[in-house]
Coordinates of C-alpha atoms and ligand atoms in Angstrom, one line a residue:
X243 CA -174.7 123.7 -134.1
X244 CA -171.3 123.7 -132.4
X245 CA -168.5 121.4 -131.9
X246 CA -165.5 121.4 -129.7
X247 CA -162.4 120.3 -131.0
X248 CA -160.8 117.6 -129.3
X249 CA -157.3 116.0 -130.0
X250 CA -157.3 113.5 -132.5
X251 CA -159.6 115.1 -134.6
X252 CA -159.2 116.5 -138.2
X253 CA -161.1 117.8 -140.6
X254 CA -162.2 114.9 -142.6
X255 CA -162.9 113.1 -139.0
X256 CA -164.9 115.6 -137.5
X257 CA -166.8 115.3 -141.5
X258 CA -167.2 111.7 -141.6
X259 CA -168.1 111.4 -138.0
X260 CA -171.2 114.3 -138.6
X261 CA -171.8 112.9 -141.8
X262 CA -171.0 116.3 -143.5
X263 CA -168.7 116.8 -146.2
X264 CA -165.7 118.5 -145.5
X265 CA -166.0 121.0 -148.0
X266 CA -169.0 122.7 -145.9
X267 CA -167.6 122.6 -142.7
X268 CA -165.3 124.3 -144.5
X269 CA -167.7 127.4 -145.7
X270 CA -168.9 127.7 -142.7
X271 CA -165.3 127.8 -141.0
X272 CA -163.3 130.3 -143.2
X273 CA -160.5 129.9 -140.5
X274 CA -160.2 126.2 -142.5
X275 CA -158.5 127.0 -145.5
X276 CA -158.0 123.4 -146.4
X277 CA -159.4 120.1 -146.1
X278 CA -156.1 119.2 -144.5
X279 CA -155.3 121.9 -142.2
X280 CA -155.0 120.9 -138.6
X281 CA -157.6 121.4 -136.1
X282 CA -156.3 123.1 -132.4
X283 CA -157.9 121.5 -129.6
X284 CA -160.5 123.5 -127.8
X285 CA -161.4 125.2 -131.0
X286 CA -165.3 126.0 -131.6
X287 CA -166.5 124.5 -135.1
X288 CA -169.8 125.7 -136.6
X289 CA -171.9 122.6 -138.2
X290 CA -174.5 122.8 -140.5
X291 CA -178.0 122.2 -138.6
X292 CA -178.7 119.0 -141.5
X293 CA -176.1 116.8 -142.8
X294 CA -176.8 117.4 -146.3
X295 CA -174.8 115.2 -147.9
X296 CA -175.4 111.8 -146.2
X297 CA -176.2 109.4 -149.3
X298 CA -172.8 110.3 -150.1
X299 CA -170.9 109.1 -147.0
X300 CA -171.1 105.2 -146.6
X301 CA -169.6 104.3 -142.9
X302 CA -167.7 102.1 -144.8
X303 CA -166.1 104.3 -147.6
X304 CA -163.3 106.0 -145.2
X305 CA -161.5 107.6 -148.4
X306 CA -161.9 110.9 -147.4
X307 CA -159.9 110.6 -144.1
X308 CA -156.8 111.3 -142.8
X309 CA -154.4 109.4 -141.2
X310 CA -152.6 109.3 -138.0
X311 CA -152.1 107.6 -134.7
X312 CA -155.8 107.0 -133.4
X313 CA -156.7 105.5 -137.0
X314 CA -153.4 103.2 -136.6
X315 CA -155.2 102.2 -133.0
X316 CA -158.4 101.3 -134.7
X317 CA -156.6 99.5 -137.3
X318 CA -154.6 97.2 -134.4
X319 CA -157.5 96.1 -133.1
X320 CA -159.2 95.0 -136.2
X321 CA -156.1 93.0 -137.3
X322 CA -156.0 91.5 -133.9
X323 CA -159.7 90.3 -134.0
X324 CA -158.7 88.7 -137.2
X325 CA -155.9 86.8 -134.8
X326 CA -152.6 89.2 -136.0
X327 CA -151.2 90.9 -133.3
X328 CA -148.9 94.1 -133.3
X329 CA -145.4 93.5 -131.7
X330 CA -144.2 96.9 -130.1
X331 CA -140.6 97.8 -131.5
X332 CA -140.1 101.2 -129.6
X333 CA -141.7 104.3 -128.4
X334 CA -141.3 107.8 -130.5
X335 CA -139.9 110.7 -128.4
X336 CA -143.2 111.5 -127.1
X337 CA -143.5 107.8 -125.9
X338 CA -145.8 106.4 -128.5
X339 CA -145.8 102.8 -129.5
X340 CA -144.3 101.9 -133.0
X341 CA -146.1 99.3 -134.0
X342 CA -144.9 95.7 -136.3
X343 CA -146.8 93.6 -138.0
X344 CA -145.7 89.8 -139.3
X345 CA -148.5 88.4 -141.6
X346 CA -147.4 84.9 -143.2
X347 CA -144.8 82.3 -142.1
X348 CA -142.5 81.6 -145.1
X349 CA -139.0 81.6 -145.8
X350 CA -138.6 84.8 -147.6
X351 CA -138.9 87.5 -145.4
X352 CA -139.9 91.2 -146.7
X353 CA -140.0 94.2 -144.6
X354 CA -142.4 97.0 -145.9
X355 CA -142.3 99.9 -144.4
X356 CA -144.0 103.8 -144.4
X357 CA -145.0 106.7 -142.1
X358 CA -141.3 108.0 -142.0
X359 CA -142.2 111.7 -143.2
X360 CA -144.4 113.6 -141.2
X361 CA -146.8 115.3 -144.0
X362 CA -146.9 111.8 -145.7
X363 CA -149.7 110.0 -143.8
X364 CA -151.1 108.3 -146.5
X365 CA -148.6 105.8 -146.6
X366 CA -149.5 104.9 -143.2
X367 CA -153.1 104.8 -144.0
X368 CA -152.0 102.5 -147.4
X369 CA -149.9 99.7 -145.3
X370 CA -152.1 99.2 -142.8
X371 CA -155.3 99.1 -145.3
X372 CA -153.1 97.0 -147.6
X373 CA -152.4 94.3 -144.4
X374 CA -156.1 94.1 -143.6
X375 CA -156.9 93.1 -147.1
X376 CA -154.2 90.4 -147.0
X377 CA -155.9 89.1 -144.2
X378 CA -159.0 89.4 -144.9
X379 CA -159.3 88.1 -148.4
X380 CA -156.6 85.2 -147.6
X381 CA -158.5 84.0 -144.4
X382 CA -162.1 84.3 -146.9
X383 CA -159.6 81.9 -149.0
X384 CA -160.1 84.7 -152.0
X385 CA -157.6 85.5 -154.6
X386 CA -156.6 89.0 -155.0
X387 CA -155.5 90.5 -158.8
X388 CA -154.7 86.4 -159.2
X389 CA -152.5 85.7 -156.1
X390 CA -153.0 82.9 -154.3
X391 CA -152.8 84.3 -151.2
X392 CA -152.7 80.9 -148.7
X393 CA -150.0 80.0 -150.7
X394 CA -148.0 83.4 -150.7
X395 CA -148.8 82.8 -146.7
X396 CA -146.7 80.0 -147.1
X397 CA -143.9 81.5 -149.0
X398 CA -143.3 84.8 -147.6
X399 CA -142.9 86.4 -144.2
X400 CA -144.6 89.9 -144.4
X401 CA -143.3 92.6 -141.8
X402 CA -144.9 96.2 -141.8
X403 CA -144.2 99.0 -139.9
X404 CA -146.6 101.1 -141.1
X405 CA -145.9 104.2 -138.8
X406 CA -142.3 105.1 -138.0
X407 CA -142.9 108.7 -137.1
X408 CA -146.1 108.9 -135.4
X409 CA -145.5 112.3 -133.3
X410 CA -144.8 114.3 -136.6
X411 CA -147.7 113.0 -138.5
X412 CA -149.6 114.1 -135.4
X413 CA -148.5 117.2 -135.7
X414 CA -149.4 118.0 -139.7
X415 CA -152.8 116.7 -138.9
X416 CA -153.8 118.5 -135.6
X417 CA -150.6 121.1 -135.4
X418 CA -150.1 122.5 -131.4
X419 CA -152.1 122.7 -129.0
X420 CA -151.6 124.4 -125.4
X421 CA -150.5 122.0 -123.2
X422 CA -148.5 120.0 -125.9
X423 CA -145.2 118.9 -124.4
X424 CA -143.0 120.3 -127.2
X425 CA -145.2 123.3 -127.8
X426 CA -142.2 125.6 -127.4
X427 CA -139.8 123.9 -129.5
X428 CA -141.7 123.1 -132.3
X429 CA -142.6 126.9 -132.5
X430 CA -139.1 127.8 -132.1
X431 CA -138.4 124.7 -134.7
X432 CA -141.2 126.5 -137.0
X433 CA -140.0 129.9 -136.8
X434 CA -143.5 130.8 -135.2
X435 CA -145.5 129.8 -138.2
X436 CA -148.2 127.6 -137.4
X437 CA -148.9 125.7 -139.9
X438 CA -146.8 122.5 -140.3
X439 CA -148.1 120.8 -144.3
X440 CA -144.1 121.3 -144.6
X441 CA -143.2 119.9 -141.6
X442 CA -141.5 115.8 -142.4
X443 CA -139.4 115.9 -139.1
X444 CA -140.0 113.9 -136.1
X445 CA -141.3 116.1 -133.1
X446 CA -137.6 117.4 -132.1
X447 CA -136.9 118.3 -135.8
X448 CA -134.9 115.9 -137.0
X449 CA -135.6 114.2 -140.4
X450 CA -136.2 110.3 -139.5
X451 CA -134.5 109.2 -143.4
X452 CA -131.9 111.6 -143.2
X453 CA -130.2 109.9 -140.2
X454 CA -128.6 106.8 -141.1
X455 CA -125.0 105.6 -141.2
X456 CA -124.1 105.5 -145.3
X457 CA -123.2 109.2 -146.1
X458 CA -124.2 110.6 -142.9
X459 CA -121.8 113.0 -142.6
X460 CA -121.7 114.0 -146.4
X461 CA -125.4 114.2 -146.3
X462 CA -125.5 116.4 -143.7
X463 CA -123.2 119.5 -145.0
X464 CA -125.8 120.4 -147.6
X465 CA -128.7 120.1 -145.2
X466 CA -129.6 122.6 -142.0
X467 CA -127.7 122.1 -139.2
X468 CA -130.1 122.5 -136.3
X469 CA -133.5 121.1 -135.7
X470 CA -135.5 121.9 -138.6
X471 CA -139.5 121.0 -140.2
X472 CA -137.0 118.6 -142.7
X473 CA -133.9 117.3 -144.1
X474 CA -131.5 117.7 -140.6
X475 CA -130.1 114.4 -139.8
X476 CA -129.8 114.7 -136.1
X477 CA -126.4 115.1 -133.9
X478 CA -125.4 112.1 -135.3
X479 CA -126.4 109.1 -136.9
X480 CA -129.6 107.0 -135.1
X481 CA -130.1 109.5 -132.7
X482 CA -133.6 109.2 -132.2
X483 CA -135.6 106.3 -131.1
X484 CA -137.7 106.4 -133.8
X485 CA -135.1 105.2 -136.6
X486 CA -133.2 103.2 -133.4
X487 CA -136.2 101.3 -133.4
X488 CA -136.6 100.4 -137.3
X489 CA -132.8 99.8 -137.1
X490 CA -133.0 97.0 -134.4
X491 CA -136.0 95.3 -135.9
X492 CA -134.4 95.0 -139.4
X493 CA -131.1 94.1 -137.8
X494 CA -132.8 91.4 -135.9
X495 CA -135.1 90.2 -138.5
X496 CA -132.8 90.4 -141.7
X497 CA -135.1 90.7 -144.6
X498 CA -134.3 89.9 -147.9
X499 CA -135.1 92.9 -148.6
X500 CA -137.0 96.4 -147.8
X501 CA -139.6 98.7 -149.9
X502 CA -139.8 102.2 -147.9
X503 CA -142.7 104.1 -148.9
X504 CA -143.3 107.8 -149.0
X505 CA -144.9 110.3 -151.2
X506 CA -144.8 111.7 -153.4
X507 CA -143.1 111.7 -156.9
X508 CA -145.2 108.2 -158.5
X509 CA -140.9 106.6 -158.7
X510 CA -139.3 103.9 -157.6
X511 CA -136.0 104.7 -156.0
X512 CA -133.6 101.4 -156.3
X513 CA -130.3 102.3 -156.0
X514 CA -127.3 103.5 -153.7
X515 CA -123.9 104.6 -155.3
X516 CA -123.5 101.6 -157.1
X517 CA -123.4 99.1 -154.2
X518 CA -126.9 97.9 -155.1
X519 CA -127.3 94.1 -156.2
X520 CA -127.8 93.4 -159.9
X521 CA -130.8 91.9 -159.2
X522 CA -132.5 95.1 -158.3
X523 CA -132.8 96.5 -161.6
X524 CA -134.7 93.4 -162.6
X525 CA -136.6 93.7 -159.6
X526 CA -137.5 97.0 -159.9
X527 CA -139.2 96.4 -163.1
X528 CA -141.7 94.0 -161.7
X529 CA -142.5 96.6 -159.5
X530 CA -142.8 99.5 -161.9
X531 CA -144.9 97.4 -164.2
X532 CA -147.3 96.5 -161.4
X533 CA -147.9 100.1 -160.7
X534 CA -147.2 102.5 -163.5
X535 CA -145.0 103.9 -161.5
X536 CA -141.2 105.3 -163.3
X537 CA -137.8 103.5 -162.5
X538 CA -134.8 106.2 -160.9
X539 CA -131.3 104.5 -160.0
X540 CA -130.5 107.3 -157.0
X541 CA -131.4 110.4 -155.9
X542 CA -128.0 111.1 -155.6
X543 CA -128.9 111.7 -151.8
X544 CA -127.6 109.8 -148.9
X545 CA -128.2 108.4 -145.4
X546 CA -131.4 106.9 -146.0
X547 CA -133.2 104.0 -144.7
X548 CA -132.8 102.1 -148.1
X549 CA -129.3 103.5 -148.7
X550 CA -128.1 101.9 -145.1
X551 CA -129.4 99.0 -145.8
X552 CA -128.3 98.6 -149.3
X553 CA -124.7 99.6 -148.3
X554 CA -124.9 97.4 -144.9
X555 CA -126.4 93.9 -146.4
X556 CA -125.7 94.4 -150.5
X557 CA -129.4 93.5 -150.6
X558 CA -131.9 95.0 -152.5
X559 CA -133.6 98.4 -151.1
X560 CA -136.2 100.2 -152.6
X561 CA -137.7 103.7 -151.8
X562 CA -141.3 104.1 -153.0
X563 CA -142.7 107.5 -153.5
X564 CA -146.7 107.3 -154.3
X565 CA -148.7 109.9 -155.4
X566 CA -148.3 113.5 -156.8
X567 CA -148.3 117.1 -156.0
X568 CA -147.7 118.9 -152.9
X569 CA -147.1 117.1 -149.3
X570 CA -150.0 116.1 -147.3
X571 CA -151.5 115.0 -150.4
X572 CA -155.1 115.8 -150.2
X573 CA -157.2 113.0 -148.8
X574 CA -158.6 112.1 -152.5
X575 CA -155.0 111.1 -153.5
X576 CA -155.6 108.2 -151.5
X577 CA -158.1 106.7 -154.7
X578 CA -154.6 106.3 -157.0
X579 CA -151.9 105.6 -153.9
X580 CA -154.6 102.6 -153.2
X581 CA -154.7 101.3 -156.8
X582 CA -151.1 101.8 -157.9
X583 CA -149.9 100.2 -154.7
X584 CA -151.9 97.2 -153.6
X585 CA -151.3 95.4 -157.2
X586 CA -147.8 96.5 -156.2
X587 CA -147.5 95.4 -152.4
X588 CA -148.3 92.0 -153.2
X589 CA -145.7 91.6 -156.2
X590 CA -143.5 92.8 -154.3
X591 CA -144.2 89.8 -152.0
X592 CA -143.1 87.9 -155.2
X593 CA -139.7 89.4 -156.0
Ligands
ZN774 ZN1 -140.7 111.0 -147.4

């Protein structure tokens, strides 16, 4: 049997949607070396004639799959059939919608967000799972690990942007394709390798948390100075309309304060050259003891999302980094990001 590649699809989609497991459409493809390598569109797939492994694959399970824009899409329009609807905050360079949620209607307002690295989809695929449980299990008036969720409704204001970079993470999952408006940049960008696990950038090459004002300029001598797969921080600070976006929503919406996820490293980053709150030591301990997960002051890095904020509103900032081992995690990671985190997520709702 043969299949056509078509955009959108990856490995473990095209797996889960034949009821295979990836692992044989890898053996049958040897041009697949890994479960996440990306799929070009137009590429012929062999399939096994049966599904073999189909009492493994529950519709419902989806932890094998990756992660990216057409997922999010599904996920918007579950969440709105449960009555929460997605605000647009911007467009990415290639003039997709970035998406924000606001779940809850308290006084305390928290912005969570993730999706900022390119080969880091799972954190993606982690707010937006996390969200839909809030819902669910608050409107089914259930607790979850012991929270009154109606009540944390009540209290706190919940904001997620679960995708800031949509373009990149496109591009780790499904690579170039002909036709693809950047095609020749990004191959220029990539040095004419074609493979992009590496790649964190947004679709022009600039790192999306290398960009913003605290350290900017000091940040940028030690990284590459023209578009790169990672760590340049653009022309100048806020350059792209990805992280113009995030910066006009958390301007507008002042949280109390942020958590920024990405993988991988299992830490908790909460400081920024000493202009952190003393409250976020304290804090960060709730959250480490929720999650397992270790305690670091700074990466002695600047012009992040956490370090702008930090330094702009002498609130607390946190950088999250789930999982371990090399970016894009495989898809299995997803088992301990989900279990670490969603214990986490919702004490972090109580900080
Ligand atoms: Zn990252």
């Amino acid at each position: 049997m043969n299949y056509v590649v078509k955009k959108g699809d990856t490995v473990s989609l095209v797996a889960y949607h034949h009821q295979i497991r990836p692992f044989d459409l890898m053996l049958l493809n040897p041009s697949i070396r890994f479960e996440y390598d990306y799929l070009p569109v137009g590429k012929n797939l062999l399939l096994p004639k049966q599904a073999r492994f189909i009492k493994n694959i529950s519709l419902d399970n989806d932890l094998l799959c990756e992660y990216g824009a057409n997922q999010l899409e599904q996920d918007r329009l579950r969440l709105e059939e449960l009555g929460i609807k997605a605000s647009v905050i911007g467009f990415s360079v290639l003039g997709q919608p970035l998406y924000a949620w606001v779940i809850g209607t308290g006084k305390k307002t928290c912005l969570y967000s993730g999706g900022w690295h390119a080969n880091e989809w799972h954190t993606s695929k982690f707010l937006s799972r996390f969200m839909m449980s809030y819902v669910e299990k608050q409107q089914a008036k259930e607790q979850w690990y012991g929270f009154d969720l109606t009540e944390l409704f009540k209290r706190v204001q919940l904001h997620v942007i679960p995708m800031v970079n949509p373009d990149g993470i496109e591009l780790v999952l499904q690579g170039l394709y002909e036709g693809h408006p950047y095609e020749h940049q990004v191959k220029d960008i990539n040095q004419g390798i074609t493979r992009f696990n590496h790649w964190s950038a947004n679709i022009r090459g600039v790192d999306l948390n290398h960009q913003w004002p605290a350290g900017w300029a000091q940040e940028a001598k030690g990284s590459p100075h023209q578009p790169w797969p990672r760590h340049y921080g653009g022309p100048h600070p806020l350059s792209e309309p990805e992280a113009m976006a995030v910066y006009e929503y958390t301007k507008q919406i002042q949280p109390d304060y942020v958590l920024a996820y990405h993988s991988q490293g299992q830490v908790i980053y909460w400081g920024y050259r000493g202009m952190e709150p003393a409250e976020s030591e304290e804090m960060v301990q709730r959250l480490c003891q929720a999650s397992s997960y270790t305690a670091i002051r700074t990466a002695e890095s600047d012009a992040g999302f956490k370090d702008w904020f930090i330094k702009d509103t002498h609130k607390p900032g946190f950088t999250i980094e789930v999982g371990s081992g090399v970016n894009p995690l495989p898809p299995q990671s997803f088992s301990e990001i989900w279990t670490n985190n969603a214990r986490m997520g919702l004490v972090g709702l109580t900080l």
